[in-house]
């Protein structure tokens, strides 16, 4: 996917004067660095002191350790999976190769690489992901847990290979600040977890190549911060990685300045990226998880280095953790809202570890759990490692006495009923900042689960680059459980990470088991939706109304992949199995509309579910077509059965 002149003009229109000036300065700096690359200063006597406290590794639960070692053994055999693509070449990887398309990124000065063009580069996320080196933190953790030097030696081989193949400012891995920031975080933890291995110092502090790479990564991040309309989760990753490296690898004349600048920016950006309720402003749940992981890891580094952290950093992370505890369902699954790309801040666990349970376990260890928090029964490696570094501190804010259900600033309401019925109602802002990069056109959508099973599902994300028709579908209005008018999206897209007009939503009621909201995304009409959960009857009622002229309407309900649907007229009988038990529900659909089931269609895409980035599977979507007349609403009733 290459960007047209029109896209650049639309993108420019979303920037303020200060951001434009900053980007012009970035362009000048890139040209100067091409002519005269910065040089790493000579340093002597570098030492690594940011080690884990004694006894930390012994505190890792045995089952979590077992999962990690099993994962590490697969990695040692060269096996890994990134975004649905299974690889068996990770024993000796080609750092610039995309196995999905078979293409190899071009060489040359980093800022000349057209990374948005799949034809020229391949799928950029397939190339970038292994070079975040989070699989190396897994191998290093396996060494720390077992003392088996094979893991450490493989880590050393791959780091030396990567450093040789990717000299500063050359190639695709020097293009994006989030990649550099997360890679620095990985290197800090690799060095920490290899403490005790005889070759650790020779690999890092006594290695001029390693020092050169670490210095150039930090120099790059200090020079090219994400700014203005791009200051979303990317800037958090940049700041967290910079802070971690400047604390743990404090070997350079600039280290103190970089550390101070990163901490100041991190404190400011955490506040800017987070509502007072604790939800992430991008309203994309996986980025809530990414930012929380990065924030906790950065806090751990600062505390380990004895760096004074502003109280607001802990406060924001505390609020984010409490908000996460409030919105998950009974199986600890959070909402599926907005973009999701499987991004993590720090990985030291094996497959099968519950990401959200791990974050809540860390929150318990760092901040203390509240009585209303859900119970976390799983274990993980990361929690005892982070908890060993973070200094305990009493919260300076009153925390919720009971589980919040309505987050007014984010426009999110969670309705809960018996039999573990969980309903998310969306009446919040379209997205964050002027471009709302990770937003979907999903105003007034609902998401319904029964005992953790997606019944009315948010279909997910699937892809970012290279497949524009799929990118458009998964973030479209028709791709969500809401009402589409005249075949248009509620908000107007200007590109894969750009929205040029944002629907404005307003919550009207959020009391008990009732919720209502409206949005103005369809010019000349207002879509209003009411949702009510009758807990005693296990019944969910949804009423859609349109104020405005007569228009063509399509009402969509996307079923989860586990749901089998039998559609007869305007009634769908839904069945599924949970833990060996048959479950069922009846979906009574508005009779004014003509209903049809769609599944796994491609021209155009319709009837799909994406469990994770790069993966999709057919799922049933029910579409009702007809017209609005400005008076009669559309009523949908979902009744759960035993």
Coordinates of C-alpha atoms in Angstrom, one line a residue:
X1 CA 0.0 0.0 0.0
X2 CA 1.6 3.3 -1.1
X3 CA 0.3 6.6 -0.1
X4 CA -1.0 9.0 -2.7
X5 CA -0.5 12.8 -2.9
X6 CA -4.1 13.1 -1.7
X7 CA -3.4 11.1 1.4
X8 CA -0.4 13.3 2.3
X9 CA -2.6 16.4 1.9
X10 CA -5.3 14.8 4.1
X11 CA -2.7 13.9 6.6
X12 CA -1.3 17.4 6.6
X13 CA -4.7 18.8 7.2
X14 CA -4.9 17.0 10.5
X15 CA -1.7 18.6 11.9
X16 CA -1.3 21.8 13.8
X17 CA 1.4 24.4 13.1
X18 CA 3.7 23.1 15.8
X19 CA 3.6 19.6 14.5
X20 CA 4.2 20.7 11.0
X21 CA 7.3 22.7 12.2
X22 CA 8.5 19.7 14.1
X23 CA 8.2 17.4 11.1
X24 CA 10.1 19.8 8.9
X25 CA 12.9 19.8 11.5
X26 CA 12.8 16.0 11.4
X27 CA 13.3 16.0 7.7
X28 CA 16.2 18.4 7.9
X29 CA 17.8 16.2 10.6
X30 CA 17.4 13.1 8.5
X31 CA 19.2 14.7 5.6
X32 CA 22.0 15.9 7.9
X33 CA 22.4 12.4 9.4
X34 CA 22.6 10.9 5.9
X35 CA 25.6 13.1 5.1
X36 CA 27.2 13.0 8.5
X37 CA 26.0 10.1 10.7
X38 CA 26.3 10.8 14.5
X39 CA 29.2 9.0 16.2
X40 CA 28.9 7.0 19.4
X41 CA 31.2 8.4 22.1
X42 CA 34.0 6.2 23.5
X43 CA 33.1 5.0 27.0
X44 CA 35.2 2.9 29.4
X45 CA 34.3 1.1 32.6
X46 CA 30.7 0.4 31.6
X47 CA 29.0 -1.9 34.1
X48 CA 25.5 -3.4 34.4
X49 CA 24.0 -3.1 37.9
X50 CA 20.3 -3.3 37.2
X51 CA 20.0 -6.9 38.3
X52 CA 17.1 -8.7 39.8
X53 CA 17.1 -8.9 43.6
X54 CA 18.2 -12.2 45.1
X55 CA 15.4 -14.8 45.2
X56 CA 13.3 -13.3 42.4
X57 CA 13.7 -16.3 40.0
X58 CA 12.9 -18.7 42.8
X59 CA 9.5 -16.9 43.2
X60 CA 8.4 -17.8 39.6
X61 CA 5.5 -20.3 39.8
X62 CA 6.6 -23.8 38.5
X63 CA 3.8 -24.1 36.0
X64 CA 4.5 -20.7 34.5
X65 CA 8.2 -21.7 34.3
X66 CA 7.3 -24.9 32.6
X67 CA 5.2 -23.1 29.9
X68 CA 8.1 -20.7 29.2
X69 CA 10.7 -23.4 28.9
X70 CA 8.5 -25.3 26.5
X71 CA 8.1 -22.2 24.4
X72 CA 11.9 -21.6 24.5
X73 CA 12.6 -25.1 23.3
X74 CA 10.3 -24.5 20.2
X75 CA 12.3 -21.3 19.6
X76 CA 15.6 -23.2 19.9
X77 CA 14.3 -25.5 17.1
X78 CA 13.5 -22.4 15.0
X79 CA 9.7 -22.6 15.3
X80 CA 7.6 -19.5 15.9
X81 CA 4.4 -17.9 14.8
X82 CA 3.9 -14.2 14.0
X83 CA 0.5 -12.9 13.1
X84 CA -0.8 -16.3 11.8
X85 CA 2.3 -17.1 9.8
X86 CA 4.2 -20.2 11.1
X87 CA 7.9 -20.0 10.7
X88 CA 10.6 -22.7 11.0
X89 CA 13.6 -20.5 10.2
X90 CA 14.1 -18.7 13.5
X91 CA 17.2 -20.7 14.3
X92 CA 19.1 -18.5 11.9
X93 CA 16.7 -15.7 10.8
X94 CA 17.0 -13.4 7.8
X95 CA 16.1 -10.1 9.6
X96 CA 14.8 -8.4 6.4
X97 CA 12.7 -11.3 5.0
X98 CA 8.9 -11.5 5.0
X99 CA 7.8 -15.1 4.8
X100 CA 4.2 -14.1 4.1
X101 CA 4.9 -12.5 0.7
X102 CA 8.4 -14.0 0.1
X103 CA 9.8 -10.5 -0.3
X104 CA 12.9 -9.0 1.2
X105 CA 13.1 -5.4 2.3
X106 CA 15.5 -3.3 0.3
X107 CA 18.8 -2.1 1.7
X108 CA 19.9 1.5 2.0
X109 CA 19.5 4.6 4.2
X110 CA 16.6 3.9 6.5
X111 CA 14.5 6.9 5.7
X112 CA 14.5 6.0 2.0
X113 CA 12.8 2.6 2.5
X114 CA 9.1 2.7 1.3
X115 CA 7.9 0.6 4.2
X116 CA 4.2 1.2 3.4
X117 CA 4.6 -0.5 0.0
X118 CA 4.0 -4.2 0.3
X119 CA 5.2 -4.6 -3.3
X120 CA 8.6 -3.1 -2.4
X121 CA 9.1 -4.3 1.1
X122 CA 6.6 -7.1 2.0
X123 CA 4.4 -7.1 5.0
X124 CA 6.3 -4.7 7.2
X125 CA 4.8 -6.1 10.5
X126 CA 6.1 -9.6 9.6
X127 CA 9.6 -8.1 9.2
X128 CA 9.4 -5.9 12.3
X129 CA 8.0 -8.3 14.8
X130 CA 10.9 -10.7 15.3
X131 CA 13.2 -7.7 15.5
X132 CA 11.4 -6.5 18.6
X133 CA 13.5 -9.3 20.1
X134 CA 10.8 -10.3 22.5
X135 CA 11.4 -14.0 21.6
X136 CA 15.0 -13.3 22.9
X137 CA 13.6 -12.2 26.3
X138 CA 11.8 -15.5 26.4
X139 CA 15.1 -17.4 25.7
X140 CA 16.9 -15.3 28.2
X141 CA 14.2 -16.0 30.8
X142 CA 14.6 -19.7 30.1
X143 CA 18.3 -19.4 30.9
X144 CA 17.5 -17.6 34.1
X145 CA 15.1 -20.3 35.1
X146 CA 17.1 -23.3 34.1
X147 CA 20.8 -22.2 34.0
X148 CA 21.0 -24.0 30.6
X149 CA 23.6 -22.0 28.6
X150 CA 22.2 -23.1 25.3
X151 CA 19.5 -20.5 25.6
X152 CA 22.0 -17.8 26.5
X153 CA 24.3 -18.7 23.6
X154 CA 21.4 -18.6 21.1
X155 CA 20.5 -15.1 22.4
X156 CA 24.1 -14.0 21.9
X157 CA 24.2 -15.4 18.4
X158 CA 21.0 -13.7 17.3
X159 CA 22.0 -10.3 18.9
X160 CA 25.3 -10.3 17.2
X161 CA 23.7 -11.3 13.9
X162 CA 21.1 -8.6 14.2
X163 CA 23.7 -5.9 15.1
X164 CA 25.8 -6.9 12.1
X165 CA 22.9 -6.9 9.6
X166 CA 21.3 -3.7 10.9
X167 CA 24.0 -1.0 11.4
X168 CA 22.7 2.3 12.6
X169 CA 20.4 4.1 10.2
X170 CA 20.6 1.3 7.6
X171 CA 17.5 -0.5 6.6
X172 CA 13.9 -1.0 7.6
X173 CA 14.5 -1.5 11.3
X174 CA 15.5 2.1 11.8
X175 CA 12.3 3.6 10.6
X176 CA 9.8 3.5 13.4
X177 CA 10.3 4.7 17.0
X178 CA 7.9 2.2 18.5
X179 CA 10.1 -0.6 17.1
X180 CA 13.3 1.0 18.6
X181 CA 11.7 1.6 22.0
X182 CA 10.4 -1.9 22.4
X183 CA 13.7 -3.3 21.2
X184 CA 15.5 -1.4 23.8
X185 CA 13.2 -2.7 26.5
X186 CA 13.9 -6.2 25.3
X187 CA 17.7 -5.6 25.4
X188 CA 17.5 -4.4 29.0
X189 CA 15.6 -7.5 30.0
X190 CA 17.9 -9.8 28.0
X191 CA 20.9 -8.4 29.8
X192 CA 19.2 -8.6 33.2
X193 CA 18.1 -12.2 32.7
X194 CA 21.5 -13.3 31.4
X195 CA 23.1 -12.1 34.6
X196 CA 25.1 -15.1 35.9
X197 CA 26.0 -16.3 32.4
X198 CA 29.8 -15.8 31.9
X199 CA 29.4 -14.2 28.5
X200 CA 26.9 -11.5 29.5
X201 CA 29.3 -8.7 30.0
X202 CA 31.2 -9.5 26.8
X203 CA 27.9 -9.4 24.9
X204 CA 26.8 -6.0 26.2
X205 CA 28.9 -3.6 28.3
X206 CA 32.3 -4.8 27.1
X207 CA 31.1 -5.0 23.5
X208 CA 31.7 -1.8 21.4
X209 CA 29.2 -3.0 18.8
X210 CA 26.5 -3.4 21.5
X211 CA 27.3 0.0 23.0
X212 CA 27.1 1.6 19.6
X213 CA 23.7 0.1 18.9
X214 CA 22.3 1.1 22.3
X215 CA 23.6 4.6 22.0
X216 CA 22.2 5.1 18.4
X217 CA 18.8 3.7 19.4
X218 CA 18.6 6.3 22.2
X219 CA 20.0 9.1 20.0
X220 CA 17.3 8.2 17.4
X221 CA 14.5 8.3 19.9
X222 CA 15.6 11.6 21.3
X223 CA 15.8 13.1 17.8
X224 CA 12.6 11.8 16.3
X225 CA 9.8 11.6 18.9
X226 CA 6.2 10.9 17.7
X227 CA 4.5 14.2 18.0
X228 CA 1.2 16.0 17.6
X229 CA -1.4 13.8 15.9
X230 CA 0.8 10.8 16.2
X231 CA 1.4 11.0 20.0
X232 CA -0.5 7.9 20.8
X233 CA 0.8 4.5 22.0
X234 CA 3.9 4.9 19.8
X235 CA 5.2 7.8 22.0
X236 CA 4.6 5.7 25.1
X237 CA 6.8 2.9 23.7
X238 CA 9.5 5.4 22.7
X239 CA 9.5 7.0 26.1
X240 CA 9.4 3.6 28.0
X241 CA 12.2 2.1 26.0
X242 CA 14.3 5.3 26.2
X243 CA 13.8 5.5 30.0
X244 CA 14.6 1.8 30.5
X245 CA 17.8 2.0 28.5
X246 CA 18.9 5.3 30.1
X247 CA 18.4 3.7 33.5
X248 CA 19.9 0.3 32.9
X249 CA 22.6 1.2 30.3
X250 CA 23.6 4.5 31.9
X251 CA 27.0 4.4 30.3
X252 CA 27.0 7.5 28.1
X253 CA 27.5 11.3 28.6
X254 CA 23.9 11.8 27.4
X255 CA 22.4 9.2 29.7
X256 CA 21.2 11.5 32.4
X257 CA 19.7 13.9 29.9
X258 CA 18.0 11.1 28.0
X259 CA 16.6 9.7 31.3
X260 CA 15.2 13.0 32.4
X261 CA 13.7 13.8 29.1
X262 CA 12.1 10.3 28.7
X263 CA 10.6 10.4 32.2
X264 CA 9.2 13.9 31.7
X265 CA 7.7 12.9 28.4
X266 CA 6.4 9.6 29.7
X267 CA 4.6 11.3 32.6
X268 CA 3.0 13.8 30.3
X269 CA 2.0 11.3 27.6
X270 CA 0.6 8.7 30.1
X271 CA -1.8 11.5 31.3
X272 CA -2.6 12.6 27.8
X273 CA -3.3 9.0 26.6
X274 CA -5.5 8.1 29.5
X275 CA -8.9 9.2 30.6
X276 CA -9.4 10.0 34.3
X277 CA -11.6 6.9 34.5
X278 CA -8.4 4.9 33.6
X279 CA -9.4 3.8 30.1
X280 CA -7.0 4.4 27.3
X281 CA -8.0 7.3 25.1
X282 CA -7.5 5.4 21.8
X283 CA -10.5 3.3 22.9
X284 CA -8.7 0.3 21.4
X285 CA -8.4 -2.3 24.2
X286 CA -5.2 -4.0 23.1
X287 CA -3.5 -0.6 23.2
X288 CA -4.7 -0.2 26.7
X289 CA -2.9 -3.4 27.5
X290 CA 0.2 -2.3 25.6
X291 CA 0.5 1.1 27.3
X292 CA -0.1 -0.5 30.7
X293 CA 2.6 -3.1 30.1
X294 CA 5.1 -0.5 28.9
X295 CA 4.2 1.9 31.8
X296 CA 4.7 -0.8 34.4
X297 CA 8.0 -1.9 32.8
X298 CA 9.3 1.7 32.7
X299 CA 8.3 2.2 36.3
X300 CA 10.2 -0.9 37.3
X301 CA 13.3 0.4 35.6
X302 CA 13.1 3.8 37.2
X303 CA 12.6 2.3 40.7
X304 CA 15.4 -0.2 40.1
X305 CA 17.8 2.7 39.3
X306 CA 16.7 4.8 42.2
X307 CA 15.2 7.5 39.9
X308 CA 12.4 9.5 41.5
X309 CA 9.2 9.0 39.6
X310 CA 6.4 11.6 39.6
X311 CA 3.4 10.4 41.6
X312 CA 1.2 10.9 38.6
X313 CA 2.9 8.0 36.8
X314 CA 1.8 5.5 39.5
X315 CA -1.6 7.1 39.7
X316 CA -2.3 6.7 35.9
X317 CA -1.1 3.1 36.0
X318 CA -3.2 2.4 39.0
X319 CA -6.3 3.8 37.3
X320 CA -5.6 1.8 34.2
X321 CA -5.3 -1.3 36.2
X322 CA -8.5 -0.7 38.1
X323 CA -10.3 0.1 34.8
X324 CA -9.1 -3.1 33.3
X325 CA -10.4 -5.1 36.3
X326 CA -13.7 -3.3 35.9
X327 CA -14.3 -4.1 32.2
X328 CA -13.3 -7.7 31.8
X329 CA -15.9 -10.4 31.6
X330 CA -16.0 -13.4 33.9
X331 CA -13.3 -15.2 31.9
X332 CA -11.0 -12.1 32.2
X333 CA -11.5 -11.1 28.5
X334 CA -11.7 -7.4 28.0
X335 CA -13.7 -5.7 25.3
X336 CA -12.8 -6.2 21.6
X337 CA -12.8 -2.5 20.7
X338 CA -10.9 -0.6 18.0
X339 CA -7.6 -1.8 16.5
X340 CA -5.7 -4.7 17.8
X341 CA -2.3 -5.9 16.6
X342 CA -1.1 -8.3 19.3
X343 CA 1.5 -5.8 20.4
X344 CA 3.2 -6.4 23.8
X345 CA 5.5 -4.3 25.9
X346 CA 7.5 -7.1 27.5
X347 CA 7.3 -10.9 26.9
X348 CA 8.9 -13.4 29.3
X349 CA 6.1 -15.9 29.3
X350 CA 5.2 -19.0 27.3
X351 CA 2.1 -19.8 25.2
X352 CA -1.1 -20.3 27.2
X353 CA -0.4 -17.5 29.6
X354 CA -3.4 -15.2 30.0
X355 CA -2.2 -11.7 29.1
X356 CA -5.0 -9.9 30.9
X357 CA -4.8 -12.1 34.0
X358 CA -1.0 -11.5 34.0
X359 CA -1.6 -7.7 34.0
X360 CA -4.1 -8.0 36.8
X361 CA -1.7 -10.2 38.8
X362 CA 1.0 -7.5 38.4
X363 CA -1.5 -4.9 39.4
X364 CA -2.3 -6.9 42.5
X365 CA 1.4 -7.2 43.4
X366 CA 2.2 -3.5 42.7
X367 CA -0.9 -1.7 43.8
X368 CA -3.0 -4.3 45.7
X369 CA -6.3 -5.7 44.5
X370 CA -9.7 -4.4 45.5
X371 CA -12.5 -6.6 46.9
X372 CA -14.5 -6.3 43.7
X373 CA -11.7 -7.3 41.4
X374 CA -12.2 -10.6 39.5
X375 CA -10.1 -13.5 40.8
X376 CA -7.0 -14.4 38.8
X377 CA -6.3 -18.1 38.9
X378 CA -3.5 -18.4 36.3
X379 CA 0.2 -17.8 36.9
X380 CA 2.9 -16.0 34.9
X381 CA 6.6 -15.3 34.9
X382 CA 6.4 -11.6 34.4
X383 CA 4.6 -10.6 37.6
X384 CA 7.2 -11.7 40.1
X385 CA 10.0 -10.1 37.9
X386 CA 8.3 -6.7 37.7
X387 CA 7.1 -6.8 41.3
X388 CA 10.7 -7.4 42.5
X389 CA 11.8 -4.1 41.0
X390 CA 8.9 -1.8 41.7
X391 CA 9.0 0.0 45.0
X392 CA 5.7 -0.3 47.0
X393 CA 3.9 3.0 47.5
X394 CA 0.6 3.9 49.0
X395 CA -2.0 5.1 46.5
X396 CA -2.6 8.8 46.7
X397 CA -6.2 8.6 45.4
X398 CA -9.4 7.0 46.6
X399 CA -10.1 3.9 44.5
X400 CA -13.6 2.7 43.5
X401 CA -15.4 1.0 46.3
X402 CA -17.5 -1.1 43.9
X403 CA -17.0 -2.3 40.4
X404 CA -17.6 0.6 38.0
X405 CA -20.0 0.0 35.1
X406 CA -20.1 3.3 33.3
X407 CA -17.0 5.2 32.1
X408 CA -18.5 8.6 31.2
X409 CA -15.4 10.1 29.7
X410 CA -14.8 7.1 27.5
X411 CA -18.5 6.6 26.7
X412 CA -18.3 2.9 27.6
X413 CA -20.9 1.1 29.7
X414 CA -20.7 -2.6 30.8
X415 CA -24.1 -4.3 31.6
X416 CA -23.9 -7.5 33.5
X417 CA -26.6 -10.1 34.2
X418 CA -27.0 -13.7 35.5
X419 CA -25.4 -16.7 33.8
X420 CA -22.4 -14.4 33.2
X421 CA -24.1 -12.2 30.6
X422 CA -21.7 -9.3 29.7
X423 CA -22.7 -6.4 27.4
X424 CA -20.5 -3.6 26.2
X425 CA -22.3 -0.5 24.9
X426 CA -20.2 2.1 22.9
X427 CA -21.2 5.8 23.1
X428 CA -17.8 7.3 23.3
X429 CA -15.6 9.5 21.1
X430 CA -14.6 8.2 17.7
X431 CA -11.0 8.0 18.6
X432 CA -7.9 9.8 19.9
X433 CA -6.3 12.9 18.5
X434 CA -7.1 14.4 15.1
X435 CA -6.4 11.3 13.0
X436 CA -8.0 8.8 15.4
X437 CA -5.6 6.3 13.9
X438 CA -6.8 3.1 15.7
X439 CA -10.5 3.9 15.7
X440 CA -13.3 1.9 14.0
X441 CA -16.6 3.4 12.7
X442 CA -18.5 1.6 15.5
X443 CA -20.6 4.3 17.2
X444 CA -23.4 2.8 19.3
X445 CA -22.2 -0.8 18.7
X446 CA -22.8 -3.5 21.2
X447 CA -20.8 -6.5 22.1
X448 CA -22.5 -9.4 24.0
X449 CA -21.0 -12.5 25.6
X450 CA -22.4 -15.4 27.6
X451 CA -19.9 -17.0 30.0
X452 CA -17.0 -15.5 28.0
X453 CA -18.3 -16.7 24.6
X454 CA -18.8 -14.1 21.9
X455 CA -22.5 -14.1 20.9
X456 CA -22.8 -10.6 19.3
X457 CA -19.1 -10.1 18.5
X458 CA -16.8 -7.3 17.5
X459 CA -15.1 -8.9 14.5
X460 CA -11.7 -7.5 15.3
X461 CA -8.9 -6.0 13.1
X462 CA -7.1 -8.6 11.0
X463 CA -4.7 -6.4 9.1
X464 CA -3.1 -2.9 8.8
X465 CA -1.1 -2.8 5.6
X466 CA -1.3 -4.3 2.1
X467 CA -4.9 -5.4 2.0
X468 CA -7.0 -2.3 1.8
X469 CA -10.3 -4.0 1.2
X470 CA -9.9 -6.1 4.4
X471 CA -8.6 -3.1 6.4
X472 CA -11.7 -1.2 5.3
X473 CA -14.1 -4.0 6.2
X474 CA -12.9 -4.7 9.7
X475 CA -13.1 -1.1 10.7
X476 CA -16.3 -0.2 8.8
X477 CA -19.7 0.5 10.3
X478 CA -21.1 -2.6 8.5
X479 CA -18.4 -4.6 10.2
X480 CA -19.9 -3.8 13.7
X481 CA -23.1 -4.4 15.5
X482 CA -24.7 -1.1 14.7
X483 CA -26.9 0.6 12.0
X484 CA -25.6 1.8 8.6
X485 CA -27.4 4.4 6.5
X486 CA -27.2 4.8 2.8
X487 CA -24.2 2.4 2.6
X488 CA -21.9 4.9 4.3
X489 CA -19.7 4.7 7.3
X490 CA -20.6 7.0 10.3
X491 CA -17.0 8.5 10.2
X492 CA -15.1 9.3 7.0
X493 CA -11.8 7.5 6.4
X494 CA -8.9 9.2 4.7
X495 CA -6.5 6.3 4.8
X496 CA -5.6 3.1 6.8
X497 CA -4.8 5.1 9.9
X498 CA -6.6 8.4 9.2
X499 CA -10.1 9.6 9.8
X500 CA -11.0 13.0 8.3
X501 CA -14.5 13.3 9.8
X502 CA -15.4 11.9 13.2
X503 CA -18.9 10.9 14.3
X504 CA -19.8 12.7 17.6
X505 CA -21.6 10.4 20.1
X506 CA -23.4 11.3 23.3
X507 CA -24.6 9.0 26.0
X508 CA -28.1 9.9 27.1
X509 CA -28.8 7.3 29.8
X510 CA -26.5 5.0 31.7
X511 CA -28.4 3.8 34.8
X512 CA -28.6 0.3 36.2
X513 CA -29.4 -2.1 33.3
X514 CA -30.4 0.6 30.9
X515 CA -28.3 2.6 28.4
X516 CA -29.1 4.9 25.5
X517 CA -26.9 7.1 23.3
X518 CA -27.0 8.9 19.9
X519 CA -24.5 10.0 17.2
X520 CA -24.5 12.5 14.3
X521 CA -22.3 10.6 11.9
X522 CA -25.0 10.5 9.2
X523 CA -25.4 14.1 8.1
X524 CA -29.0 15.1 8.3
X525 CA -30.0 12.3 10.5
X526 CA -29.4 11.2 14.1
X527 CA -29.1 7.5 15.1
X528 CA -30.3 6.8 18.6
X529 CA -30.0 3.4 20.3
X530 CA -31.5 2.1 23.6
X531 CA -30.2 -1.0 25.2
X532 CA -31.9 -2.7 28.2
X533 CA -30.8 -5.9 30.0
X534 CA -33.7 -7.6 31.8
X535 CA -31.5 -9.6 34.2
X536 CA -34.3 -11.8 35.7
X537 CA -35.5 -12.8 32.2
X538 CA -32.0 -13.1 30.6
X539 CA -33.2 -10.8 27.9
X540 CA -31.4 -8.0 26.0
X541 CA -33.6 -5.5 24.2
X542 CA -32.0 -3.1 21.6
X543 CA -34.1 -0.3 20.0
X544 CA -32.7 1.7 17.1
X545 CA -34.3 5.0 16.0
X546 CA -33.4 7.4 13.3
X547 CA -34.4 11.1 13.4
X548 CA -34.3 12.5 9.8
X549 CA -35.5 11.8 6.3
X550 CA -36.2 8.4 4.9
X551 CA -33.0 6.6 4.2
X552 CA -31.7 3.1 3.2
X553 CA -30.8 1.1 6.3
X554 CA -28.7 -1.9 7.0
X555 CA -28.6 -3.3 10.6
X556 CA -25.8 -5.7 11.3
X557 CA -25.3 -8.4 14.0
X558 CA -22.1 -10.3 13.9
X559 CA -22.1 -13.6 15.7
X560 CA -19.0 -15.1 17.3
X561 CA -17.2 -18.0 15.5
X562 CA -18.5 -20.5 18.1
X563 CA -22.2 -19.6 17.3
X564 CA -24.3 -21.7 14.9
X565 CA -27.3 -19.8 13.6
X566 CA -30.5 -20.9 11.9
X567 CA -32.3 -18.0 10.4
X568 CA -36.0 -18.2 9.6
X569 CA -37.7 -15.0 8.6
X570 CA -36.8 -12.5 11.2
X571 CA -35.8 -14.9 13.9
X572 CA -32.4 -16.6 14.4
X573 CA -31.9 -19.6 16.7
X574 CA -28.4 -19.5 18.1
X575 CA -26.6 -22.5 19.6
X576 CA -23.1 -23.1 20.9
X577 CA -21.2 -25.3 23.3
X578 CA -19.2 -24.1 26.4
X579 CA -17.2 -26.6 28.5
X580 CA -19.1 -29.5 27.0
X581 CA -22.5 -28.0 27.8
X582 CA -25.0 -27.0 25.0
X583 CA -26.2 -23.4 25.2
X584 CA -28.7 -21.5 23.1
X585 CA -30.4 -18.2 22.5
X586 CA -33.1 -16.7 20.3
X587 CA -32.6 -13.5 18.4
X588 CA -35.8 -11.8 17.4
X589 CA -34.9 -9.3 14.6
X590 CA -36.9 -6.2 13.5
X591 CA -39.7 -7.4 11.2
X592 CA -39.5 -4.2 9.1
X593 CA -36.2 -5.3 7.6
X594 CA -35.4 -8.2 5.3
X595 CA -32.9 -10.5 6.9
X596 CA -30.1 -12.6 5.3
X597 CA -27.2 -14.5 6.8
X598 CA -23.7 -14.0 5.4
X599 CA -20.7 -16.1 6.1
X600 CA -17.1 -16.1 4.7
X601 CA -17.9 -13.9 1.7
X602 CA -15.0 -12.1 -0.1
X603 CA -16.5 -9.9 -2.8
X604 CA -17.0 -7.8 -0.8
X605 CA -15.8 -9.1 2.5
X606 CA -18.6 -10.0 4.9
X607 CA -19.0 -12.6 7.6
X608 CA -15.6 -12.8 9.2
X609 CA -14.0 -12.8 12.7
X610 CA -10.4 -12.1 13.5
X611 CA -9.2 -13.6 16.7
X612 CA -5.8 -12.0 16.4
X613 CA -3.8 -9.9 14.0
X614 CA -3.2 -11.7 10.7
X615 CA -5.8 -14.3 11.4
X616 CA -9.4 -14.5 10.3
X617 CA -12.1 -17.2 10.1
X618 CA -15.6 -17.3 8.7
X619 CA -18.4 -16.3 11.1
X620 CA -22.1 -15.7 10.6
X621 CA -23.3 -12.1 10.1
X622 CA -27.0 -11.2 10.0
X623 CA -27.9 -8.2 7.9
X624 CA -31.3 -6.6 7.8
X625 CA -32.1 -4.3 4.9
X626 CA -34.9 -1.8 4.5
X627 CA -35.6 1.9 5.0
X628 CA -36.2 4.3 7.9
X629 CA -39.3 6.4 8.0
X630 CA -38.5 8.6 10.9
X631 CA -41.2 7.3 13.2
X632 CA -41.0 3.6 13.9
X633 CA -37.9 2.2 15.4
X634 CA -36.2 -1.2 14.9
X635 CA -36.4 -3.5 17.9
X636 CA -34.1 -6.5 18.4
X637 CA -34.5 -8.9 21.3
X638 CA -31.9 -11.5 22.4
X639 CA -33.2 -14.1 24.8
X640 CA -30.8 -16.6 26.4
X641 CA -31.9 -20.1 27.2
X642 CA -30.4 -22.7 29.5

